[in-house]
Short mmCIF file of C-alpha atoms in Angstrom, two decimals:
data_model
loop_
_atom_site.label_atom_id
_atom_site.label_comp_id
_atom_site.label_asym_id
_atom_site.label_seq_id
_atom_site.Cartn_x
_atom_site.Cartn_y
_atom_site.Cartn_z
CA MET A 1 44.57 -28.04 30.53
CA SER A 2 43.84 -31.20 32.58
CA LEU A 3 40.74 -33.29 31.98
CA SER A 4 39.16 -32.15 35.27
CA SER A 5 39.80 -28.51 34.39
CA LYS A 6 38.28 -29.03 30.95
CA VAL A 7 35.21 -30.64 32.49
CA LEU A 8 34.73 -27.80 35.00
CA SER A 9 35.28 -25.17 32.33
CA GLY A 10 32.91 -27.06 30.05
CA THR A 11 30.29 -27.25 32.79
CA ILE A 12 30.49 -23.51 33.42
CA TRP A 13 30.18 -22.57 29.76
CA ALA A 14 27.59 -25.24 28.95
CA SER A 15 25.57 -23.88 31.87
CA PHE A 16 26.02 -20.34 30.60
CA ASP A 17 24.93 -21.47 27.14
CA LYS A 18 21.87 -23.41 28.27
CA PHE A 19 20.68 -21.11 31.02
CA GLY A 20 21.46 -18.01 28.96
CA THR A 21 19.60 -19.38 25.94
CA VAL A 22 16.69 -20.60 28.09
CA LEU A 23 16.43 -17.23 29.85
CA LEU A 24 16.47 -15.46 26.50
CA GLN A 25 13.93 -17.87 24.98
CA PHE A 26 11.72 -17.53 28.04
CA SER A 27 11.83 -13.72 27.87
CA VAL A 28 11.15 -13.66 24.14
CA ASN A 29 8.32 -16.16 24.57
CA LEU A 30 6.67 -13.89 27.15
CA VAL A 31 6.60 -11.09 24.57
CA LEU A 32 5.49 -13.29 21.67
CA ALA A 33 2.76 -14.98 23.75
CA ARG A 34 1.08 -11.59 24.16
CA LEU A 35 1.45 -10.69 20.47
CA LEU A 36 0.42 -14.07 19.03
CA THR A 37 -2.48 -16.46 19.60
CA PRO A 38 -2.46 -20.08 20.84
CA SER A 39 -3.46 -21.05 17.28
CA ASP A 40 -0.21 -19.56 15.89
CA TYR A 41 1.82 -21.70 18.28
CA GLY A 42 -0.39 -24.67 17.46
CA CYS A 43 0.56 -24.50 13.77
CA ILE A 44 4.26 -24.84 14.61
CA GLY A 45 3.53 -27.53 17.20
CA MET A 46 1.71 -29.70 14.65
CA LEU A 47 4.78 -29.74 12.39
CA ALA A 48 7.27 -30.42 15.19
CA ILE A 49 7.31 -34.20 14.78
CA PHE A 50 8.22 -33.99 11.08
CA LEU A 51 11.04 -31.50 11.60
CA VAL A 52 12.48 -33.10 14.73
CA VAL A 53 12.54 -36.60 13.25
CA SER A 54 14.04 -35.26 10.02
CA GLN A 55 16.76 -33.47 12.01
CA VAL A 56 17.63 -36.72 13.80
CA LEU A 57 17.85 -38.46 10.42
CA VAL A 58 20.16 -35.74 9.09
CA ASP A 59 22.56 -36.25 11.99
CA GLY A 60 22.19 -39.99 11.51
CA GLY A 61 23.81 -40.82 14.85
CA PHE A 62 27.14 -40.01 13.22
CA GLY A 63 27.64 -36.92 15.39
CA SER A 64 27.59 -39.01 18.56
CA ALA A 65 29.74 -41.66 16.86
CA LEU A 66 32.40 -39.04 16.04
CA ILE A 67 32.42 -37.86 19.66
CA GLN A 68 32.60 -41.43 20.93
CA LYS A 69 35.45 -42.32 18.52
CA LYS A 70 38.80 -41.61 20.16
CA GLU A 71 40.70 -40.06 17.24
CA PRO A 72 38.48 -39.18 14.24
CA THR A 73 40.34 -38.11 11.11
CA GLN A 74 39.76 -35.34 8.57
CA ALA A 75 38.37 -38.01 6.24
CA ASP A 76 35.85 -39.03 8.92
CA TYR A 77 34.65 -35.47 9.43
CA SER A 78 34.49 -34.67 5.70
CA THR A 79 32.60 -37.85 4.87
CA ILE A 80 29.93 -37.19 7.49
CA PHE A 81 29.69 -33.51 6.49
CA PHE A 82 28.82 -34.36 2.87
CA TRP A 83 26.49 -37.17 3.94
CA ASN A 84 24.60 -34.83 6.27
CA LEU A 85 24.23 -32.20 3.54
CA PHE A 86 23.05 -34.72 0.93
CA PHE A 87 20.55 -36.34 3.27
CA ALA A 88 19.21 -32.97 4.45
CA CYS A 89 18.47 -31.97 0.85
CA PHE A 90 16.77 -35.33 0.26
CA LEU A 91 14.59 -35.00 3.36
CA TYR A 92 13.65 -31.42 2.56
CA GLY A 93 12.53 -32.51 -0.90
CA THR A 94 10.46 -35.29 0.67
CA LEU A 95 8.77 -32.90 3.13
CA PHE A 96 8.15 -30.41 0.32
CA LEU A 97 6.29 -33.06 -1.70
CA LEU A 98 4.39 -34.40 1.32
CA SER A 99 3.38 -30.98 2.68
CA PRO A 100 -0.10 -30.92 1.02
CA TRP A 101 -0.97 -34.32 2.54
CA ILE A 102 0.35 -33.27 5.96
CA ALA A 103 -1.78 -30.12 5.82
CA SER A 104 -4.77 -32.23 4.79
CA TYR A 105 -4.22 -34.59 7.77
CA PHE A 106 -4.47 -31.67 10.20
CA LYS A 107 -7.22 -30.00 8.13
CA MET A 108 -5.18 -26.77 7.95
CA PRO A 109 -4.17 -25.73 4.38
CA LEU A 110 -1.80 -23.08 5.76
CA LEU A 111 0.51 -25.79 7.09
CA SER A 112 1.56 -26.75 3.55
CA ASP A 113 3.25 -23.41 2.89
CA VAL A 114 4.62 -23.19 6.44
CA LEU A 115 6.31 -26.60 6.15
CA LYS A 116 7.80 -25.79 2.74
CA VAL A 117 9.53 -22.74 4.18
CA LEU A 118 10.35 -24.09 7.64
CA GLY A 119 11.87 -27.26 6.19
CA ILE A 120 14.80 -25.24 4.80
CA ILE A 121 16.14 -25.32 8.36
CA LEU A 122 17.21 -28.94 7.77
CA ILE A 123 19.65 -27.91 5.03
CA ILE A 124 20.97 -24.93 7.00
CA ASN A 125 21.50 -26.98 10.17
CA SER A 126 23.34 -29.73 8.28
CA LEU A 127 26.06 -27.22 7.40
CA GLY A 128 26.99 -26.74 11.07
CA ILE A 129 26.64 -30.23 12.58
CA ILE A 130 30.30 -31.22 12.18
CA GLN A 131 31.57 -27.86 13.43
CA ASN A 132 29.39 -28.20 16.52
CA ASN A 133 30.54 -31.78 17.14
CA ARG A 134 34.20 -30.82 16.81
CA LEU A 135 33.74 -28.15 19.47
CA ARG A 136 31.92 -30.60 21.75
CA LYS A 137 34.68 -33.16 21.23
CA GLN A 138 37.20 -30.55 22.36
CA LEU A 139 34.93 -29.54 25.29
CA ALA A 140 35.04 -26.01 23.83
CA PHE A 141 31.67 -25.04 25.28
CA LYS A 142 32.62 -21.39 25.61
CA LYS A 143 32.56 -21.00 21.83
CA ILE A 144 29.35 -23.01 21.51
CA SER A 145 27.60 -20.89 24.14
CA LEU A 146 28.59 -17.60 22.51
CA VAL A 147 27.41 -18.83 19.11
CA ASN A 148 24.06 -20.15 20.40
CA ILE A 149 23.17 -17.11 22.50
CA SER A 150 24.24 -14.59 19.84
CA SER A 151 22.32 -16.34 17.05
CA PHE A 152 19.14 -16.65 19.10
CA PHE A 153 19.33 -13.03 20.23
CA ILE A 154 19.46 -11.84 16.61
CA ALA A 155 16.65 -14.23 15.62
CA SER A 156 14.46 -13.10 18.52
CA LEU A 157 14.67 -9.47 17.38
CA VAL A 158 13.43 -10.56 13.95
CA GLY A 159 10.61 -12.66 15.46
CA ILE A 160 9.37 -9.95 17.83
CA TYR A 161 9.44 -7.27 15.13
CA LEU A 162 7.44 -9.41 12.67
CA ALA A 163 4.96 -10.48 15.38
CA TYR A 164 4.43 -6.83 16.28
CA ARG A 165 3.80 -6.10 12.59
CA GLY A 166 1.06 -8.74 12.51
CA TRP A 167 2.80 -11.60 10.69
CA GLY A 168 1.30 -14.20 13.03
CA VAL A 169 2.71 -17.71 12.59
CA TRP A 170 5.18 -16.46 9.96
CA SER A 171 7.01 -14.48 12.62
CA LEU A 172 7.79 -17.79 14.37
CA VAL A 173 8.93 -19.31 11.07
CA ALA A 174 11.19 -16.35 10.31
CA MET A 175 12.68 -16.47 13.80
CA GLN A 176 13.63 -20.15 13.49
CA LEU A 177 15.12 -19.67 10.01
CA THR A 178 17.16 -16.67 11.15
CA ASN A 179 18.45 -18.57 14.17
CA ALA A 180 19.58 -21.53 12.04
CA LEU A 181 21.23 -19.32 9.42
CA VAL A 182 23.16 -17.13 11.88
CA ASN A 183 24.15 -20.14 13.99
CA ALA A 184 25.59 -22.08 11.04
CA ASN A 185 27.55 -19.08 9.78
CA MET A 186 29.01 -18.34 13.21
CA LEU A 187 30.06 -21.98 13.71
CA TRP A 188 32.03 -21.82 10.46
CA LEU A 189 33.73 -18.61 11.60
CA VAL A 190 34.54 -19.93 15.08
CA THR A 191 35.88 -23.39 14.17
CA ARG A 192 37.68 -22.43 10.96
CA TRP A 193 37.26 -26.05 9.88
CA HIS A 194 36.46 -26.79 6.25
CA PRO A 195 35.65 -30.15 4.67
CA SER A 196 38.08 -31.76 2.26
CA CYS A 197 36.94 -33.29 -1.02
CA ILE A 198 36.87 -36.75 0.56
CA PHE A 199 34.06 -39.25 0.85
CA SER A 200 34.70 -42.71 2.23
CA PHE A 201 32.03 -45.40 2.30
CA GLY A 202 34.34 -47.33 4.63
CA THR A 203 34.15 -44.49 7.16
CA LEU A 204 30.38 -44.38 6.78
CA ARG A 205 30.10 -48.11 7.48
CA GLU A 206 32.49 -47.94 10.44
CA LEU A 207 30.66 -45.08 12.15
CA PHE A 208 27.28 -46.58 11.34
CA LYS A 209 28.13 -49.61 13.49
CA PHE A 210 27.79 -47.35 16.52
CA GLY A 211 25.72 -44.49 15.15
CA GLY A 212 23.23 -46.70 13.30
CA TYR A 213 21.75 -48.24 16.41
CA LEU A 214 21.79 -44.88 18.16
CA LEU A 215 20.07 -43.34 15.13
CA ALA A 216 17.30 -45.93 15.13
CA SER A 217 16.86 -45.53 18.88
CA ASN A 218 16.77 -41.72 18.61
CA ILE A 219 14.26 -41.82 15.73
CA LEU A 220 11.91 -43.99 17.77
CA GLN A 221 12.45 -41.72 20.74
CA GLU A 222 11.68 -38.49 18.86
CA ILE A 223 8.68 -39.96 17.04
CA CYS A 224 7.14 -41.13 20.27
CA LYS A 225 8.08 -37.97 22.19
CA ASN A 226 6.22 -35.91 19.58
CA LEU A 227 3.47 -38.43 18.86
CA GLN A 228 1.11 -36.74 21.30
CA GLY A 229 1.35 -33.56 19.21
CA LEU A 230 0.32 -35.56 16.15
CA ILE A 231 -2.70 -36.94 18.01
CA ILE A 232 -3.71 -33.67 19.70
CA GLY A 233 -3.29 -31.73 16.45
CA ARG A 234 -5.54 -34.18 14.62
CA LYS A 235 -8.28 -34.69 17.23
CA PHE A 236 -8.42 -31.19 18.70
CA SER A 237 -8.23 -27.59 17.49
CA SER A 238 -5.05 -25.64 16.73
CA THR A 239 -5.85 -23.54 19.81
CA GLU A 240 -5.75 -26.62 22.07
CA MET A 241 -2.54 -27.65 20.33
CA GLY A 242 -1.10 -24.20 21.04
CA LEU A 243 -2.03 -24.43 24.73
CA TYR A 244 -0.38 -27.84 24.95
CA SER A 245 2.73 -26.58 23.10
CA GLN A 246 3.13 -23.65 25.50
CA ALA A 247 2.68 -25.93 28.53
CA LYS A 248 5.23 -28.40 27.13
CA LYS A 249 7.69 -25.61 26.41
CA LEU A 250 7.47 -24.29 29.97
CA ASP A 251 7.73 -27.81 31.37
CA ASP A 252 10.88 -28.48 29.33
CA VAL A 253 12.47 -25.32 30.72
CA ALA A 254 11.83 -26.49 34.28
CA CYS A 255 12.58 -30.19 33.91
CA LEU A 256 15.19 -30.54 31.18
CA THR A 257 17.39 -27.43 31.29
CA LEU A 258 19.80 -28.61 33.99
CA PRO A 259 19.93 -32.26 32.77
CA ASN A 260 20.70 -31.07 29.24
CA VAL A 261 23.49 -28.81 30.52
CA ILE A 262 25.05 -31.68 32.44
CA MET A 263 24.72 -34.11 29.53
CA GLN A 264 26.42 -31.76 27.06
CA VAL A 265 29.53 -32.07 29.21
CA MET A 266 29.09 -35.59 30.59
CA PHE A 267 28.68 -37.52 27.32
CA PRO A 268 32.19 -36.60 26.07
CA LEU A 269 33.49 -37.18 29.61
CA PHE A 270 31.75 -40.57 29.92
CA SER A 271 33.30 -41.52 26.57
CA GLN A 272 36.75 -40.73 27.95
CA LEU A 273 36.03 -42.72 31.14
CA GLN A 274 34.64 -45.78 29.35
CA ASN A 275 37.64 -47.89 30.51
CA ASP A 276 37.30 -46.80 34.16
CA LEU A 277 33.88 -47.98 35.29
CA LYS A 278 34.45 -47.06 38.94
CA GLN A 279 35.17 -43.42 38.12
CA MET A 280 32.32 -43.40 35.63
CA LYS A 281 29.91 -44.71 38.27
CA ASN A 282 30.99 -42.01 40.74
CA THR A 283 30.59 -39.29 38.10
CA LEU A 284 27.16 -40.61 37.12
CA ASP A 285 26.10 -40.79 40.77
CA MET A 286 27.08 -37.17 41.39
CA SER A 287 25.29 -36.04 38.21
CA ILE A 288 22.05 -37.76 39.25
CA GLN A 289 22.18 -36.26 42.74
CA ILE A 290 22.77 -32.71 41.50
CA ILE A 291 20.02 -32.98 38.85
CA SER A 292 17.44 -34.28 41.32
CA PHE A 293 18.46 -31.86 44.10
CA VAL A 294 17.78 -28.87 41.85
CA THR A 295 15.00 -30.17 39.59
CA PHE A 296 12.70 -31.97 42.07
CA PRO A 297 12.00 -28.89 44.24
CA LEU A 298 11.65 -26.73 41.13
CA ILE A 299 8.95 -29.06 39.79
CA ALA A 300 7.17 -29.17 43.16
CA ILE A 301 6.95 -25.40 43.54
CA LEU A 302 5.89 -24.89 39.90
CA ILE A 303 2.98 -27.30 40.33
CA LEU A 304 2.02 -25.30 43.41
CA VAL A 305 2.08 -21.82 41.81
CA ALA A 306 1.13 -22.80 38.23
CA HIS A 307 -2.18 -20.91 38.07
CA PRO A 308 -1.10 -17.44 39.21
CA MET A 309 2.28 -17.75 37.48
CA ILE A 310 0.97 -18.58 33.99
CA CYS A 311 -1.80 -15.96 34.13
CA PHE A 312 0.71 -13.33 35.29
CA LEU A 313 3.42 -14.20 32.76
CA TYR A 314 1.40 -15.02 29.63
CA GLY A 315 -2.01 -13.45 30.21
CA ASN A 316 -5.45 -14.93 30.80
CA LYS A 317 -5.79 -16.22 27.23
CA TRP A 318 -3.28 -18.97 28.18
CA GLU A 319 -5.20 -20.08 31.30
CA GLY A 320 -6.22 -23.29 29.55
CA ALA A 321 -2.57 -24.42 29.56
CA ILE A 322 -2.40 -24.59 33.39
CA PRO A 323 -3.72 -28.16 33.97
CA TYR A 324 -1.64 -29.42 31.03
CA PHE A 325 1.47 -27.88 32.57
CA GLN A 326 0.83 -29.37 36.02
CA ILE A 327 0.38 -32.88 34.60
CA LEU A 328 3.52 -32.56 32.46
CA CYS A 329 5.48 -31.47 35.55
CA VAL A 330 4.66 -34.78 37.24
CA GLY A 331 6.20 -36.59 34.27
CA GLY A 332 9.17 -34.23 34.49
CA LEU A 333 10.23 -35.89 37.75
CA PHE A 334 11.23 -38.94 35.71
CA ALA A 335 12.10 -37.21 32.43
CA CYS A 336 14.88 -35.17 34.06
CA LEU A 337 16.79 -38.38 34.86
CA GLN A 338 16.22 -40.31 31.63
CA ASN A 339 19.03 -38.88 29.51
CA VAL A 340 21.80 -39.01 32.10
CA ASN A 341 21.25 -42.78 32.38
CA TYR A 342 20.77 -43.18 28.63
CA TYR A 343 23.98 -41.43 27.61
CA ALA A 344 26.05 -43.19 30.26
CA VAL A 345 25.19 -46.44 28.48
CA ALA A 346 25.71 -44.88 25.03
CA ALA A 347 29.18 -43.61 26.02
CA LEU A 348 30.23 -47.21 26.69
CA GLY A 349 29.41 -48.03 23.07
CA LYS A 350 26.37 -50.09 24.14
CA SER A 351 24.12 -48.70 21.44
CA LYS A 352 22.71 -52.13 20.56
CA PRO A 353 20.87 -52.75 23.86
CA LEU A 354 19.63 -49.16 23.79
CA PHE A 355 18.16 -49.83 20.36
CA ARG A 356 16.54 -53.10 21.38
CA TRP A 357 14.96 -51.71 24.52
CA SER A 358 13.72 -48.63 22.67
CA PHE A 359 11.08 -50.80 20.97
CA TYR A 360 9.63 -51.67 24.35
CA LYS A 361 9.88 -48.14 25.78
CA TRP A 362 8.31 -46.35 22.86
CA GLY A 363 5.87 -49.12 22.05
CA MET A 364 4.59 -48.76 25.60
CA LEU A 365 4.20 -45.00 25.10
CA PHE A 366 2.20 -45.62 21.92
CA VAL A 367 -0.17 -47.95 23.77
CA LEU A 368 -0.57 -45.50 26.66
CA LEU A 369 -1.30 -42.57 24.34
CA LEU A 370 -3.92 -44.52 22.41
CA SER A 371 -5.50 -45.66 25.67
CA GLY A 372 -5.45 -42.12 27.06
CA MET A 373 -7.29 -40.71 24.03
CA HIS A 374 -10.56 -41.95 25.50
CA TRP A 375 -10.20 -39.36 28.29
CA GLY A 376 -9.26 -36.45 26.03
CA ILE A 377 -6.07 -34.39 26.31
CA HIS A 378 -5.81 -35.05 30.06
CA GLY A 379 -5.81 -38.80 29.40
CA ILE A 380 -3.09 -38.40 26.76
CA LEU A 381 -0.94 -36.39 29.17
CA TRP A 382 -1.31 -38.88 32.01
CA GLY A 383 -0.31 -41.59 29.56
CA MET A 384 2.86 -39.56 28.92
CA VAL A 385 3.54 -39.43 32.68
CA ILE A 386 3.29 -43.21 33.08
CA SER A 387 5.48 -43.68 30.00
CA SER A 388 8.06 -41.25 31.39
CA LEU A 389 8.32 -43.37 34.54
CA ASN A 390 8.65 -46.52 32.44
CA ILE A 391 11.45 -45.02 30.29
CA TYR A 392 13.39 -43.88 33.36
CA VAL A 393 13.18 -47.35 34.94
CA VAL A 394 14.41 -49.07 31.75
CA ASN A 395 17.34 -46.66 31.33
CA ALA A 396 18.29 -46.98 35.00
CA LEU A 397 18.21 -50.79 34.77
CA LEU A 398 20.50 -50.65 31.71
CA VAL A 399 22.90 -48.47 33.71
CA SER A 400 22.73 -51.01 36.53
CA LYS A 401 23.82 -53.74 34.14
CA CYS A 402 26.44 -51.83 32.11
CA CYS A 403 27.94 -49.44 34.70
CA HIS A 404 27.55 -51.53 37.88
CA TYR A 405 25.41 -48.81 39.45
CA PRO A 406 22.48 -50.72 41.04
CA PHE A 407 19.00 -49.36 40.43
CA VAL A 408 18.16 -49.67 44.15
CA GLU A 409 21.20 -47.55 45.02
CA GLN A 410 20.01 -44.88 42.59
CA LEU A 411 16.55 -44.88 44.18
CA LYS A 412 18.11 -44.49 47.64
CA ARG A 413 19.83 -41.33 46.39
CA LEU A 414 16.57 -39.92 45.03
CA PHE A 415 14.12 -40.84 47.79
CA PRO A 416 15.12 -38.27 50.47
CA ILE A 417 15.26 -35.47 47.89
CA PHE A 418 11.82 -36.40 46.54
CA CYS A 419 10.28 -36.53 50.03
CA LEU A 420 11.83 -33.23 51.09
CA SER A 421 10.73 -31.46 47.89
CA PHE A 422 7.06 -32.38 48.18
CA LEU A 423 6.72 -32.20 51.96
CA VAL A 424 7.92 -28.60 51.83
CA ALA A 425 5.46 -27.94 48.96
CA VAL A 426 2.59 -29.33 51.06
CA PHE A 427 3.63 -27.14 53.99
CA VAL A 428 3.75 -24.00 51.82
CA GLN A 429 0.33 -24.84 50.33
CA LEU A 430 -1.24 -25.27 53.79
CA PHE A 431 0.39 -22.06 55.00
CA ASN A 432 -0.93 -20.26 51.91
CA ARG A 433 -4.50 -21.31 52.74
CA TRP A 434 -4.12 -19.65 56.11
CA ILE A 435 -2.38 -16.49 54.84
CA PHE A 436 -2.72 -15.81 51.12
CA LEU A 437 0.57 -14.64 49.59
CA PRO A 438 1.63 -13.74 46.01
CA PHE A 439 3.19 -16.63 44.09
CA GLY A 440 6.61 -14.95 44.09
CA VAL A 441 6.63 -14.84 47.90
CA ASN A 442 5.59 -18.51 48.03
CA ILE A 443 8.56 -19.41 45.84
CA VAL A 444 10.97 -17.53 48.14
CA ILE A 445 9.50 -19.20 51.25
CA TYR A 446 9.72 -22.63 49.61
CA ILE A 447 13.35 -22.23 48.53
CA THR A 448 14.38 -20.91 51.97
CA ILE A 449 12.78 -23.81 53.87
CA TYR A 450 14.06 -26.41 51.37
CA MET A 451 17.66 -25.18 51.55
CA MET A 452 17.64 -24.90 55.34
CA ILE A 453 16.33 -28.45 55.83
CA ALA A 454 18.75 -29.86 53.22
CA TRP A 455 21.62 -28.17 55.03
CA ARG A 456 20.52 -29.35 58.48
CA MET A 457 19.94 -32.93 57.29
CA ARG A 458 23.31 -32.95 55.49
CA ILE A 459 21.78 -34.55 52.41
CA GLU A 460 24.61 -35.91 50.24
CA ALA A 461 23.36 -34.05 47.18
CA TRP A 462 23.70 -30.82 49.17
CA LYS A 463 27.33 -31.71 49.88
CA ASN A 464 27.99 -32.40 46.18
CA CYS A 465 26.44 -29.08 45.17
CA SER A 466 28.46 -27.29 47.87
CA VAL A 467 31.72 -28.89 46.70
CA LEU A 468 30.96 -28.00 43.09
CA PHE A 469 30.13 -24.42 44.08
CA LYS A 470 33.43 -24.06 46.00
CA ILE A 471 35.39 -25.39 43.03
CA LEU A 472 33.66 -22.96 40.67
CA ARG A 473 34.43 -20.07 43.06
CA LYS A 474 38.11 -21.02 43.06
CA ILE A 475 38.14 -21.07 39.26
CA ASN A 476 36.51 -17.63 39.12
CA ASP A 477 39.01 -16.26 41.69
#
C-alpha cells in the first residue's frame, strides 16, 4: 500500500475510532449524568492532574521517540516496555503513599481510597503503550479503533450498571479500570508482539535525546492544563468542580475531537515527510484549513444554543455548567489549532525549542490563573482563554520558523472562516429573537446557511474538504 493510501486509510479509521469513541462516551455520559451528581464527577476531576501527569511520565516521551525513529529495533521496543512498566509501578506506589495528603489538600477523605484504586490504571496502561505505538507507527488505525471502541463499550456497561445500583463515584472508577484492562488485553491479542528479555541503557539514552525534551514539555503542558482543576477543587466545592468538569468534557468533544483525529495520522506522516519541507507545509496547511472549517462553526453554534442544549441533554441540575461551557468554547477556537502546529515541529525532531518555549507558555498560564482567581471561577476560565490564545501564537510562530509556513499566511487562512462562522451565528441569534425556535432547528438553520455561503464564496477550506470527501468516496466504492 502506498504512503498516500495508508494516510487516507489511517484518516478514515482514526476518524472512526475518535468519533465512534466520542459518540459512545457522549451517550454514556448522558446516562451517567442523570444517575450521578456533580459532586461524583468533581471527585474524579480533582484527581485528574495527578493521574494525567503520571501517565505522561510513564510514557516518558519514548512513545513519540519510537514513532519518530525511522527503524526501531526489537531491543528498542523491549527496553521501553520494561522501563514503562517499572516506572508505572514506582509512580503508583508514590501516589498510594501520597493519597492521604492529597485528600487532605482537597478536604475530602474519600479521595484517598479513590486514588489508591484508580492509580492502578497506570500499571495497566503501561502494558499496552508499546503495542499501541507499534500500530500507530504502521498506520494501522483500523486495529486501534476496534480495540478502543470495544473496550470502552464493555467498560460503559459496567459503569452504567454500577451507577444504577447506587455506587456513585465508584461506578466511574470501575468504568475507567475496566476500560484500561480490556484495552491492554486486546492490544496484546491484536499486535501479537511480545517483549524480549532485553534492556539497553544505550537505547534509553538514545531515545531520551528526543523523548526527554518532549517529556518535559508534555509534563509542563499537562500540569498547566489541569492546574485549574487543582485550584477550583481547592477553593470551591466538589459540586462546582463537577460542573466545571462536565463543561470541560463537553468543550473537549466540540473543540478537540477533529484535531486529535487528524494528529493521530499526521504525526507519523509528518515524521516521514521531515526531509521534504514543501510537502510538509502543504499537508500542514490543508490540516489547519480542514480543522478550522469544521471546528469554528461548531464552536459558534454551541455557544449560541448552550443553555437549552445542556438543560435538555443533562437535566436542570447541570444548569450551572452553562456559563463555564460558553467561556471554554471561546478558548477552544485557539485550542483546536495548538496541537497541529506543535506536532509539526515535534515531527522534525525539534523537541528542544518546544521544551524551551513551554516554560514561557505554561508560566504565562500559571500567572493568568492566579490573577483570575480574584474573580472566581469565571476569572480562572477567562485566564485559560487568554492562555489558549498565547499558546497557539507561540506554536504557530515555531512552525513559521521550522516549517517555513509564515504565521501571517496561517492567519489569512483562518480569518474568512472565523468571520463566516460568527456572522452566521449572529444572524441566527437575531432571527431567533424574532421567531423562537428549538435549539435543534437553530443548529440545522446555521449549518445550512454556513455551508451555502462557504460554497458560494468558494472558500479554499471548502475545496479541500470537498476533495477529501471525493477521495474517500472513491476508496469506499
